[in-house]
Amino acid sequence: MVDSSQHQARKLRFIAAKSPWQLTQATPAEPNEFLHVAASDLKHYRQYLGREFSAVSIDCSQSLHADAIVALSGCVRAGGELILRLPEQDSPALTRFCDDAARFFPAASLTQVPQLLIVEPIPFVLTAEQHAALQSLQAAVTDESTAIVIQAPRGRGKSTLLGLWMAATHTPTQFILCAPSRKQASSVFRHLSRDATQAVKFVSPDQLLDHPAPMSAWLVIDEAASIPAHVLQQASQRFKRIVFASTTEGYESAGRGFVLRFLKQLPHLFAKVRHITLKQPVRWGENDPLEQWINHTFCLYAPAVLKPFEQPIGNDLSVCHTKYRHAHAAELTHQELDDVFQLLMAAHYQTSPNDLKILLDDPKQSLILQYEGATDSRGRLVGVCWLCSEGPVEQELHTPILAGTRRPAGALLPQLIAYALRIPEALKQPTIRIVRIAVRDSVRNLGLGSQLLKQVVHYYPDHLRGTSFGYSPELHKFWHANHYQPIRLGTHIDAASGLPSAVYIERTSIRNPQLAAQLHTAHCVLLLTLPFMPVMRFMQKTLQQCSDEFDLAASTDQINTADRQAATQAMQTSYQAFANGIIPYDFVHAIIAYGLHNGLFRGEAEDIAFVNQVNGYQDLAKAALALNFDGKKQLEQHLRTVCGRLHLEL
């Protein structure tokens, strides 16, 4: 049955966890019109983006997946249905979820049996907004050194615009289209003529940097926020003309890092930067209740920036003018939580709708709110610190954690220190992890972030206090000034930030003398091995900055004999843990490189040469391919055997 009412509002249906209703049984004959995402497939929801359906059913019976709900709601056509199977157990997030739905939909309609009507797509008509955007694109087609940024919420026709532009360009311009997958670029291809399709070359993100394309070609990246930041960065250095198209919501893999970090770099990379914003929906009507519910529930207000205060805050905002409140998200009013989450969204690239669910439902999460004036509706929120209480970890889990066979949820920092750095004492400590810290842009550089950290000490005086974030010299400067020192730098580049993750611990928070000594030793190991870390190959332009910020030369010179001896013992412990099959090669790559550079290996020359050959590659997968092993796993096992025969005399 086809519903011909093209512009009718989209609907929301709730299905009880144990309801026998199944979309796959109700629509066996129309698999392309109705999408069902099982609970086990929720983590793969991005593969459906860029497509349209008459109905989308999402099984959230095991857990609400806010990112998937937000993203896949954009795949529902006008007049279609979003069907959600809800968890059986109530929670604060589910309560907010359902209460907000009743504001935008008649309560009785939410629990109606889905109608599952086939609704035709709204007939395509170029809107005035799209027409202006198309003209802007066409005017730029002959530009040199130009970046064009197209941003819009879902359903505004940005992919359609890209297809129309490339189809209408009659010059011998070469286009390279990149998207997370070819299927997700289907909307672009749908609006290309046959000739234009042949002129457009699709390249996946993992092949983009190696693709042999002329520098004069236009690189068109759809769903740019889903592409790892370091890929975008390197592509911007290679191509002179690029179009970046992306949604403004923050549920994609790189998420708001695209907006908060990457876009700020474009004026330094291109002579011209043009911005195009699309606001009018074309996949559904204006004031669509489903979109309104999504935006209101998950704080996805567009544009995702904080509204300025009616009365500006001056530069004299000081400690005496700020008040603090420590609370769980579930204790806040809807408006208070909206204010908090908007601040997190505006200030931090990793924040996504799933974070709202975590804040509301996990009792280990808490917030320190920083106000100018009173801590109620009379005050103004200027800062927020998101905390997670971790540890001590149950004694029976210590051995499997150290062996790498268990990774229980809710203890990220103690587990990382214990397993990666081989410091089991960390599992015994009550630990508070600073997940995010954010201050309003208009009052930054006034010391408010540092005051928030002092409040963490006030509320958690006896906890080990630490944090993890994407390393940058600017952030290092902030944390170092607040007595936090780095103890580990990650072995991989984070897709969202384009940077390696760093772990910092507040020096004054370590009450246990044994743990204090071990963490200081971990800091010394980091300083000694930093130049040999493979992630530095991705950060060549910031390596000198990194060394300067860590004060590497001075710091390593000042490591005394006792600290060096402790550091060598810690390196040997990690080296043996790798040889014994406990930790992965990534964790000791820099230690082995340090030993090779300083001629500290003892054993057969052939074994040392093999280790040196493998260590020359940035990862084991590439080494395995070059050295004719069947794969990374086989090479790593052989390398463990060889390392077991060698002695590292550090």
PDB file of C-alpha atoms in Angstrom, residues 293-544:
ATOM      1  CA  TRP A 293      11.821  15.410  19.529  1.00  0.00           C
ATOM      2  CA  ILE A 294      15.319  14.259  18.540  1.00  0.00           C
ATOM      3  CA  ASN A 295      16.747  17.767  18.873  1.00  0.00           C
ATOM      4  CA  HIS A 296      15.045  18.479  22.192  1.00  0.00           C
ATOM      5  CA  THR A 297      15.810  15.140  23.826  1.00  0.00           C
ATOM      6  CA  PHE A 298      19.455  14.953  22.812  1.00  0.00           C
ATOM      7  CA  CYS A 299      20.259  18.701  22.913  1.00  0.00           C
ATOM      8  CA  LEU A 300      21.020  18.840  19.191  1.00  0.00           C
ATOM      9  CA  TYR A 301      20.048  22.417  18.712  1.00  0.00           C
ATOM     10  CA  ALA A 302      21.319  24.008  15.520  1.00  0.00           C
ATOM     11  CA  PRO A 303      23.617  25.730  15.344  1.00  0.00           C
ATOM     12  CA  ALA A 304      25.351  23.800  18.122  1.00  0.00           C
ATOM     13  CA  VAL A 305      26.844  26.831  19.807  1.00  0.00           C
ATOM     14  CA  LEU A 306      25.928  28.462  23.086  1.00  0.00           C
ATOM     15  CA  LYS A 307      23.722  31.509  23.043  1.00  0.00           C
ATOM     16  CA  PRO A 308      25.547  34.575  24.385  1.00  0.00           C
ATOM     17  CA  PHE A 309      24.557  35.931  27.766  1.00  0.00           C
ATOM     18  CA  GLU A 310      22.295  38.971  27.670  1.00  0.00           C
ATOM     19  CA  GLN A 311      24.683  40.684  30.079  1.00  0.00           C
ATOM     20  CA  PRO A 312      28.295  39.938  29.010  1.00  0.00           C
ATOM     21  CA  ILE A 313      30.703  38.639  31.602  1.00  0.00           C
ATOM     22  CA  GLY A 314      33.706  40.878  32.015  1.00  0.00           C
ATOM     23  CA  ASN A 315      37.319  39.868  32.428  1.00  0.00           C
ATOM     24  CA  ASP A 316      37.065  40.455  36.187  1.00  0.00           C
ATOM     25  CA  LEU A 317      35.253  37.145  36.833  1.00  0.00           C
ATOM     26  CA  SER A 318      37.242  35.751  39.746  1.00  0.00           C
ATOM     27  CA  VAL A 319      37.138  33.004  42.317  1.00  0.00           C
ATOM     28  CA  CYS A 320      34.981  35.049  44.672  1.00  0.00           C
ATOM     29  CA  HIS A 321      32.316  35.440  41.965  1.00  0.00           C
ATOM     30  CA  THR A 322      32.072  31.747  41.101  1.00  0.00           C
ATOM     31  CA  LYS A 323      29.957  29.154  42.907  1.00  0.00           C
ATOM     32  CA  TYR A 324      30.034  25.401  42.567  1.00  0.00           C
ATOM     33  CA  ARG A 325      27.615  22.515  42.682  1.00  0.00           C
ATOM     34  CA  HIS A 326      28.432  18.803  42.638  1.00  0.00           C
ATOM     35  CA  ALA A 327      25.575  16.696  41.279  1.00  0.00           C
ATOM     36  CA  HIS A 328      24.576  13.689  39.229  1.00  0.00           C
ATOM     37  CA  ALA A 329      22.943  14.466  35.879  1.00  0.00           C
ATOM     38  CA  ALA A 330      19.707  12.763  36.967  1.00  0.00           C
ATOM     39  CA  GLU A 331      19.366  15.359  39.762  1.00  0.00           C
ATOM     40  CA  LEU A 332      19.302  18.278  37.326  1.00  0.00           C
ATOM     41  CA  THR A 333      16.224  19.815  35.760  1.00  0.00           C
ATOM     42  CA  HIS A 334      15.704  19.393  32.032  1.00  0.00           C
ATOM     43  CA  GLN A 335      16.931  22.944  31.393  1.00  0.00           C
ATOM     44  CA  GLU A 336      19.955  22.584  33.675  1.00  0.00           C
ATOM     45  CA  LEU A 337      21.025  19.408  31.898  1.00  0.00           C
ATOM     46  CA  ASP A 338      20.426  21.077  28.530  1.00  0.00           C
ATOM     47  CA  ASP A 339      22.779  23.891  29.569  1.00  0.00           C
ATOM     48  CA  VAL A 340      25.433  21.434  30.730  1.00  0.00           C
ATOM     49  CA  PHE A 341      25.279  19.291  27.620  1.00  0.00           C
ATOM     50  CA  GLN A 342      25.280  22.253  25.259  1.00  0.00           C
ATOM     51  CA  LEU A 343      28.442  23.497  26.955  1.00  0.00           C
ATOM     52  CA  LEU A 344      30.063  20.072  26.550  1.00  0.00           C
ATOM     53  CA  MET A 345      28.963  19.905  22.900  1.00  0.00           C
ATOM     54  CA  ALA A 346      30.291  23.390  22.155  1.00  0.00           C
ATOM     55  CA  ALA A 347      33.639  22.829  23.856  1.00  0.00           C
ATOM     56  CA  HIS A 348      34.616  19.218  23.290  1.00  0.00           C
ATOM     57  CA  TYR A 349      35.019  17.316  20.047  1.00  0.00           C
ATOM     58  CA  GLN A 350      34.205  13.872  21.504  1.00  0.00           C
ATOM     59  CA  THR A 351      30.779  14.712  22.974  1.00  0.00           C
ATOM     60  CA  SER A 352      27.917  12.793  21.352  1.00  0.00           C
ATOM     61  CA  PRO A 353      24.268  11.910  22.164  1.00  0.00           C
ATOM     62  CA  ASN A 354      25.406   8.658  23.788  1.00  0.00           C
ATOM     63  CA  ASP A 355      27.153  10.725  26.449  1.00  0.00           C
ATOM     64  CA  LEU A 356      23.820  12.104  27.599  1.00  0.00           C
ATOM     65  CA  LYS A 357      22.583   8.573  28.214  1.00  0.00           C
ATOM     66  CA  ILE A 358      25.763   7.695  30.131  1.00  0.00           C
ATOM     67  CA  LEU A 359      25.525  10.795  32.315  1.00  0.00           C
ATOM     68  CA  LEU A 360      21.925  10.062  33.226  1.00  0.00           C
ATOM     69  CA  ASP A 361      22.097   6.296  33.789  1.00  0.00           C
ATOM     70  CA  ASP A 362      25.543   5.549  35.237  1.00  0.00           C
ATOM     71  CA  PRO A 363      25.753   6.248  39.004  1.00  0.00           C
ATOM     72  CA  LYS A 364      29.561   6.487  38.758  1.00  0.00           C
ATOM     73  CA  GLN A 365      29.331   9.627  36.627  1.00  0.00           C
ATOM     74  CA  SER A 366      29.027  13.057  38.241  1.00  0.00           C
ATOM     75  CA  LEU A 367      29.327  16.735  37.363  1.00  0.00           C
ATOM     76  CA  ILE A 368      30.893  19.758  38.999  1.00  0.00           C
ATOM     77  CA  LEU A 369      29.011  22.816  37.775  1.00  0.00           C
ATOM     78  CA  GLN A 370      30.618  26.238  37.850  1.00  0.00           C
ATOM     79  CA  TYR A 371      28.338  29.271  38.025  1.00  0.00           C
ATOM     80  CA  GLU A 372      28.765  32.980  37.937  1.00  0.00           C
ATOM     81  CA  GLY A 373      26.665  34.063  40.886  1.00  0.00           C
ATOM     82  CA  ALA A 374      24.093  31.663  42.356  1.00  0.00           C
ATOM     83  CA  THR A 375      23.935  27.918  41.656  1.00  0.00           C
ATOM     84  CA  ASP A 376      20.265  28.037  40.675  1.00  0.00           C
ATOM     85  CA  SER A 377      18.305  29.709  37.886  1.00  0.00           C
ATOM     86  CA  ARG A 378      19.640  33.101  38.994  1.00  0.00           C
ATOM     87  CA  GLY A 379      23.233  32.096  38.188  1.00  0.00           C
ATOM     88  CA  ARG A 380      24.884  31.525  34.827  1.00  0.00           C
ATOM     89  CA  LEU A 381      26.702  28.303  33.977  1.00  0.00           C
ATOM     90  CA  VAL A 382      30.245  29.114  32.887  1.00  0.00           C
ATOM     91  CA  GLY A 383      32.037  25.788  33.334  1.00  0.00           C
ATOM     92  CA  VAL A 384      31.522  22.076  33.864  1.00  0.00           C
ATOM     93  CA  CYS A 385      33.740  19.174  34.860  1.00  0.00           C
ATOM     94  CA  TRP A 386      32.548  15.644  34.080  1.00  0.00           C
ATOM     95  CA  LEU A 387      33.932  13.015  36.462  1.00  0.00           C
ATOM     96  CA  CYS A 388      33.876   9.223  36.608  1.00  0.00           C
ATOM     97  CA  SER A 389      34.534   7.329  39.834  1.00  0.00           C
ATOM     98  CA  GLU A 390      36.772   4.314  39.134  1.00  0.00           C
ATOM     99  CA  GLY A 391      38.316   1.829  41.545  1.00  0.00           C
ATOM    100  CA  PRO A 392      39.240   0.219  43.722  1.00  0.00           C
ATOM    101  CA  VAL A 393      38.750  -2.824  41.514  1.00  0.00           C
ATOM    102  CA  GLU A 394      37.532  -6.077  43.070  1.00  0.00           C
ATOM    103  CA  GLN A 395      40.448  -8.255  44.189  1.00  0.00           C
ATOM    104  CA  GLU A 396      39.321 -11.282  42.171  1.00  0.00           C
ATOM    105  CA  LEU A 397      39.675  -9.264  38.960  1.00  0.00           C
ATOM    106  CA  HIS A 398      43.278  -8.187  39.521  1.00  0.00           C
ATOM    107  CA  THR A 399      44.934 -11.292  38.071  1.00  0.00           C
ATOM    108  CA  PRO A 400      42.800 -11.514  34.889  1.00  0.00           C
ATOM    109  CA  ILE A 401      43.209  -7.761  34.298  1.00  0.00           C
ATOM    110  CA  LEU A 402      46.996  -8.028  34.561  1.00  0.00           C
ATOM    111  CA  ALA A 403      46.901 -11.049  32.256  1.00  0.00           C
ATOM    112  CA  GLY A 404      44.835  -9.133  29.715  1.00  0.00           C
ATOM    113  CA  THR A 405      41.947 -11.615  29.800  1.00  0.00           C
ATOM    114  CA  ARG A 406      39.407  -9.290  31.451  1.00  0.00           C
ATOM    115  CA  ARG A 407      38.501  -5.647  30.868  1.00  0.00           C
ATOM    116  CA  PRO A 408      35.585  -4.947  33.199  1.00  0.00           C
ATOM    117  CA  ALA A 409      33.636  -1.797  32.444  1.00  0.00           C
ATOM    118  CA  GLY A 410      33.861   1.224  34.707  1.00  0.00           C
ATOM    119  CA  ALA A 411      37.561   1.238  35.614  1.00  0.00           C
ATOM    120  CA  LEU A 412      39.377   2.598  32.573  1.00  0.00           C
ATOM    121  CA  LEU A 413      42.189   4.465  34.310  1.00  0.00           C
ATOM    122  CA  PRO A 414      43.162   1.835  36.942  1.00  0.00           C
ATOM    123  CA  GLN A 415      43.061  -0.932  34.321  1.00  0.00           C
ATOM    124  CA  LEU A 416      45.163   1.012  31.841  1.00  0.00           C
ATOM    125  CA  ILE A 417      47.811   1.806  34.439  1.00  0.00           C
ATOM    126  CA  ALA A 418      47.867  -1.756  35.764  1.00  0.00           C
ATOM    127  CA  TYR A 419      47.878  -3.585  32.426  1.00  0.00           C
ATOM    128  CA  ALA A 420      49.733  -1.280  30.032  1.00  0.00           C
ATOM    129  CA  LEU A 421      52.279   0.044  32.559  1.00  0.00           C
ATOM    130  CA  ARG A 422      52.459  -3.149  34.682  1.00  0.00           C
ATOM    131  CA  ILE A 423      51.554  -1.326  37.924  1.00  0.00           C
ATOM    132  CA  PRO A 424      49.032  -3.570  39.763  1.00  0.00           C
ATOM    133  CA  GLU A 425      48.958  -1.243  42.779  1.00  0.00           C
ATOM    134  CA  ALA A 426      46.708   1.103  40.745  1.00  0.00           C
ATOM    135  CA  LEU A 427      43.856  -1.420  40.954  1.00  0.00           C
ATOM    136  CA  LYS A 428      43.676  -0.960  44.735  1.00  0.00           C
ATOM    137  CA  GLN A 429      43.196   2.801  44.689  1.00  0.00           C
ATOM    138  CA  PRO A 430      39.977   4.825  44.710  1.00  0.00           C
ATOM    139  CA  THR A 431      40.338   6.800  41.482  1.00  0.00           C
ATOM    140  CA  ILE A 432      38.529   9.740  39.946  1.00  0.00           C
ATOM    141  CA  ARG A 433      38.906  10.240  36.210  1.00  0.00           C
ATOM    142  CA  ILE A 434      38.264  13.648  34.674  1.00  0.00           C
ATOM    143  CA  VAL A 435      36.330  12.741  31.539  1.00  0.00           C
ATOM    144  CA  ARG A 436      35.783  16.257  30.169  1.00  0.00           C
ATOM    145  CA  ILE A 437      36.320  19.799  31.341  1.00  0.00           C
ATOM    146  CA  ALA A 438      34.705  22.716  29.527  1.00  0.00           C
ATOM    147  CA  VAL A 439      34.533  26.471  30.040  1.00  0.00           C
ATOM    148  CA  ARG A 440      32.450  28.911  28.017  1.00  0.00           C
ATOM    149  CA  ASP A 441      34.449  30.379  25.173  1.00  0.00           C
ATOM    150  CA  SER A 442      33.718  33.955  26.275  1.00  0.00           C
ATOM    151  CA  VAL A 443      35.371  33.455  29.689  1.00  0.00           C
ATOM    152  CA  ARG A 444      38.361  31.299  28.839  1.00  0.00           C
ATOM    153  CA  ASN A 445      41.892  32.168  29.936  1.00  0.00           C
ATOM    154  CA  LEU A 446      40.578  33.571  33.228  1.00  0.00           C
ATOM    155  CA  GLY A 447      41.661  30.586  35.323  1.00  0.00           C
ATOM    156  CA  LEU A 448      38.188  29.024  35.556  1.00  0.00           C
ATOM    157  CA  GLY A 449      39.367  25.627  34.304  1.00  0.00           C
ATOM    158  CA  SER A 450      42.046  25.526  36.987  1.00  0.00           C
ATOM    159  CA  GLN A 451      39.451  26.462  39.610  1.00  0.00           C
ATOM    160  CA  LEU A 452      37.307  23.542  38.470  1.00  0.00           C
ATOM    161  CA  LEU A 453      40.252  21.206  39.023  1.00  0.00           C
ATOM    162  CA  LYS A 454      40.647  22.570  42.553  1.00  0.00           C
ATOM    163  CA  GLN A 455      37.025  21.649  43.160  1.00  0.00           C
ATOM    164  CA  VAL A 456      37.831  18.073  42.106  1.00  0.00           C
ATOM    165  CA  VAL A 457      40.411  18.029  44.909  1.00  0.00           C
ATOM    166  CA  HIS A 458      37.798  19.465  47.286  1.00  0.00           C
ATOM    167  CA  TYR A 459      35.226  16.762  46.543  1.00  0.00           C
ATOM    168  CA  TYR A 460      37.702  13.869  46.126  1.00  0.00           C
ATOM    169  CA  PRO A 461      40.682  14.644  48.411  1.00  0.00           C
ATOM    170  CA  ASP A 462      41.712  11.010  48.949  1.00  0.00           C
ATOM    171  CA  HIS A 463      41.348   9.755  45.350  1.00  0.00           C
ATOM    172  CA  LEU A 464      44.002   9.205  42.730  1.00  0.00           C
ATOM    173  CA  ARG A 465      43.089  11.878  40.176  1.00  0.00           C
ATOM    174  CA  GLY A 466      43.841  11.506  36.483  1.00  0.00           C
ATOM    175  CA  THR A 467      42.642  12.103  32.962  1.00  0.00           C
ATOM    176  CA  SER A 468      43.070  10.950  29.367  1.00  0.00           C
ATOM    177  CA  PHE A 469      42.774  13.084  26.234  1.00  0.00           C
ATOM    178  CA  GLY A 470      44.129  13.625  22.727  1.00  0.00           C
ATOM    179  CA  TYR A 471      47.590  15.086  23.259  1.00  0.00           C
ATOM    180  CA  SER A 472      48.362  18.599  22.059  1.00  0.00           C
ATOM    181  CA  PRO A 473      50.971  21.095  23.285  1.00  0.00           C
ATOM    182  CA  GLU A 474      48.203  23.481  24.366  1.00  0.00           C
ATOM    183  CA  LEU A 475      46.477  20.887  26.531  1.00  0.00           C
ATOM    184  CA  HIS A 476      49.776  19.712  27.961  1.00  0.00           C
ATOM    185  CA  LYS A 477      50.493  23.269  29.064  1.00  0.00           C
ATOM    186  CA  PHE A 478      47.128  23.492  30.878  1.00  0.00           C
ATOM    187  CA  TRP A 479      47.394  20.142  32.668  1.00  0.00           C
ATOM    188  CA  HIS A 480      51.073  20.578  33.507  1.00  0.00           C
ATOM    189  CA  ALA A 481      50.311  23.969  35.086  1.00  0.00           C
ATOM    190  CA  ASN A 482      47.787  22.201  37.325  1.00  0.00           C
ATOM    191  CA  HIS A 483      50.343  19.631  38.594  1.00  0.00           C
ATOM    192  CA  TYR A 484      49.366  16.796  36.251  1.00  0.00           C
ATOM    193  CA  GLN A 485      52.216  14.854  34.665  1.00  0.00           C
ATOM    194  CA  PRO A 486      52.090  12.499  31.662  1.00  0.00           C
ATOM    195  CA  ILE A 487      52.695   8.810  32.326  1.00  0.00           C
ATOM    196  CA  ARG A 488      51.694   7.318  28.973  1.00  0.00           C
ATOM    197  CA  LEU A 489      51.248   8.300  25.349  1.00  0.00           C
ATOM    198  CA  GLY A 490      48.990   6.094  23.226  1.00  0.00           C
ATOM    199  CA  THR A 491      50.294   3.888  20.443  1.00  0.00           C
ATOM    200  CA  HIS A 492      47.683   4.849  17.832  1.00  0.00           C
ATOM    201  CA  ILE A 493      46.223   8.005  16.357  1.00  0.00           C
ATOM    202  CA  ASP A 494      42.667   8.697  17.523  1.00  0.00           C
ATOM    203  CA  ALA A 495      40.190   8.989  14.634  1.00  0.00           C
ATOM    204  CA  ALA A 496      38.343  11.898  16.216  1.00  0.00           C
ATOM    205  CA  SER A 497      41.282  14.100  17.149  1.00  0.00           C
ATOM    206  CA  GLY A 498      44.028  12.956  14.797  1.00  0.00           C
ATOM    207  CA  LEU A 499      46.240  12.787  17.894  1.00  0.00           C
ATOM    208  CA  PRO A 500      47.518  10.055  20.210  1.00  0.00           C
ATOM    209  CA  SER A 501      45.792   9.701  23.554  1.00  0.00           C
ATOM    210  CA  ALA A 502      47.723  10.772  26.629  1.00  0.00           C
ATOM    211  CA  VAL A 503      47.266   9.743  30.271  1.00  0.00           C
ATOM    212  CA  TYR A 504      48.062  12.285  32.991  1.00  0.00           C
ATOM    213  CA  ILE A 505      48.053  11.866  36.774  1.00  0.00           C
ATOM    214  CA  GLU A 506      47.946  14.641  39.364  1.00  0.00           C
ATOM    215  CA  ARG A 507      51.195  14.311  41.282  1.00  0.00           C
ATOM    216  CA  THR A 508      49.795  15.565  44.591  1.00  0.00           C
ATOM    217  CA  SER A 509      46.928  13.045  44.583  1.00  0.00           C
ATOM    218  CA  ILE A 510      49.070   9.930  45.040  1.00  0.00           C
ATOM    219  CA  ARG A 511      48.788   8.979  48.727  1.00  0.00           C
ATOM    220  CA  ASN A 512      50.325   5.516  48.392  1.00  0.00           C
ATOM    221  CA  PRO A 513      54.180   5.887  48.469  1.00  0.00           C
ATOM    222  CA  GLN A 514      54.730   2.702  46.444  1.00  0.00           C
ATOM    223  CA  LEU A 515      52.282   3.799  43.758  1.00  0.00           C
ATOM    224  CA  ALA A 516      53.748   7.322  43.758  1.00  0.00           C
ATOM    225  CA  ALA A 517      57.212   5.908  43.045  1.00  0.00           C
ATOM    226  CA  GLN A 518      55.903   3.613  40.297  1.00  0.00           C
ATOM    227  CA  LEU A 519      53.979   6.394  38.545  1.00  0.00           C
ATOM    228  CA  HIS A 520      57.025   8.682  38.722  1.00  0.00           C
ATOM    229  CA  THR A 521      59.007   5.870  37.118  1.00  0.00           C
ATOM    230  CA  ALA A 522      56.358   5.577  34.376  1.00  0.00           C
ATOM    231  CA  HIS A 523      56.845   9.301  33.724  1.00  0.00           C
ATOM    232  CA  CYS A 524      60.601   8.791  33.415  1.00  0.00           C
ATOM    233  CA  VAL A 525      60.108   5.860  31.009  1.00  0.00           C
ATOM    234  CA  LEU A 526      57.877   8.068  28.861  1.00  0.00           C
ATOM    235  CA  LEU A 527      60.497  10.810  28.722  1.00  0.00           C
ATOM    236  CA  LEU A 528      63.245   8.356  27.761  1.00  0.00           C
ATOM    237  CA  THR A 529      61.253   6.546  25.066  1.00  0.00           C
ATOM    238  CA  LEU A 530      59.199   9.453  23.658  1.00  0.00           C
ATOM    239  CA  PRO A 531      61.452  10.087  20.630  1.00  0.00           C
ATOM    240  CA  PHE A 532      61.123   6.420  19.614  1.00  0.00           C
ATOM    241  CA  MET A 533      57.330   6.196  19.689  1.00  0.00           C
ATOM    242  CA  PRO A 534      55.793   5.246  16.313  1.00  0.00           C
ATOM    243  CA  VAL A 535      52.952   7.770  16.714  1.00  0.00           C
ATOM    244  CA  MET A 536      55.546  10.497  16.339  1.00  0.00           C
ATOM    245  CA  ARG A 537      55.774   9.595  12.666  1.00  0.00           C
ATOM    246  CA  PHE A 538      52.231  10.918  12.317  1.00  0.00           C
ATOM    247  CA  MET A 539      53.155  14.046  14.261  1.00  0.00           C
ATOM    248  CA  GLN A 540      56.413  15.077  12.591  1.00  0.00           C
ATOM    249  CA  LYS A 541      55.428  18.730  12.499  1.00  0.00           C
ATOM    250  CA  THR A 542      54.603  18.774  16.206  1.00  0.00           C
ATOM    251  CA  LEU A 543      57.387  16.510  17.457  1.00  0.00           C
ATOM    252  CA  GLN A 544      59.628  19.461  18.263  1.00  0.00           C
TER     253      GLN A 544
END
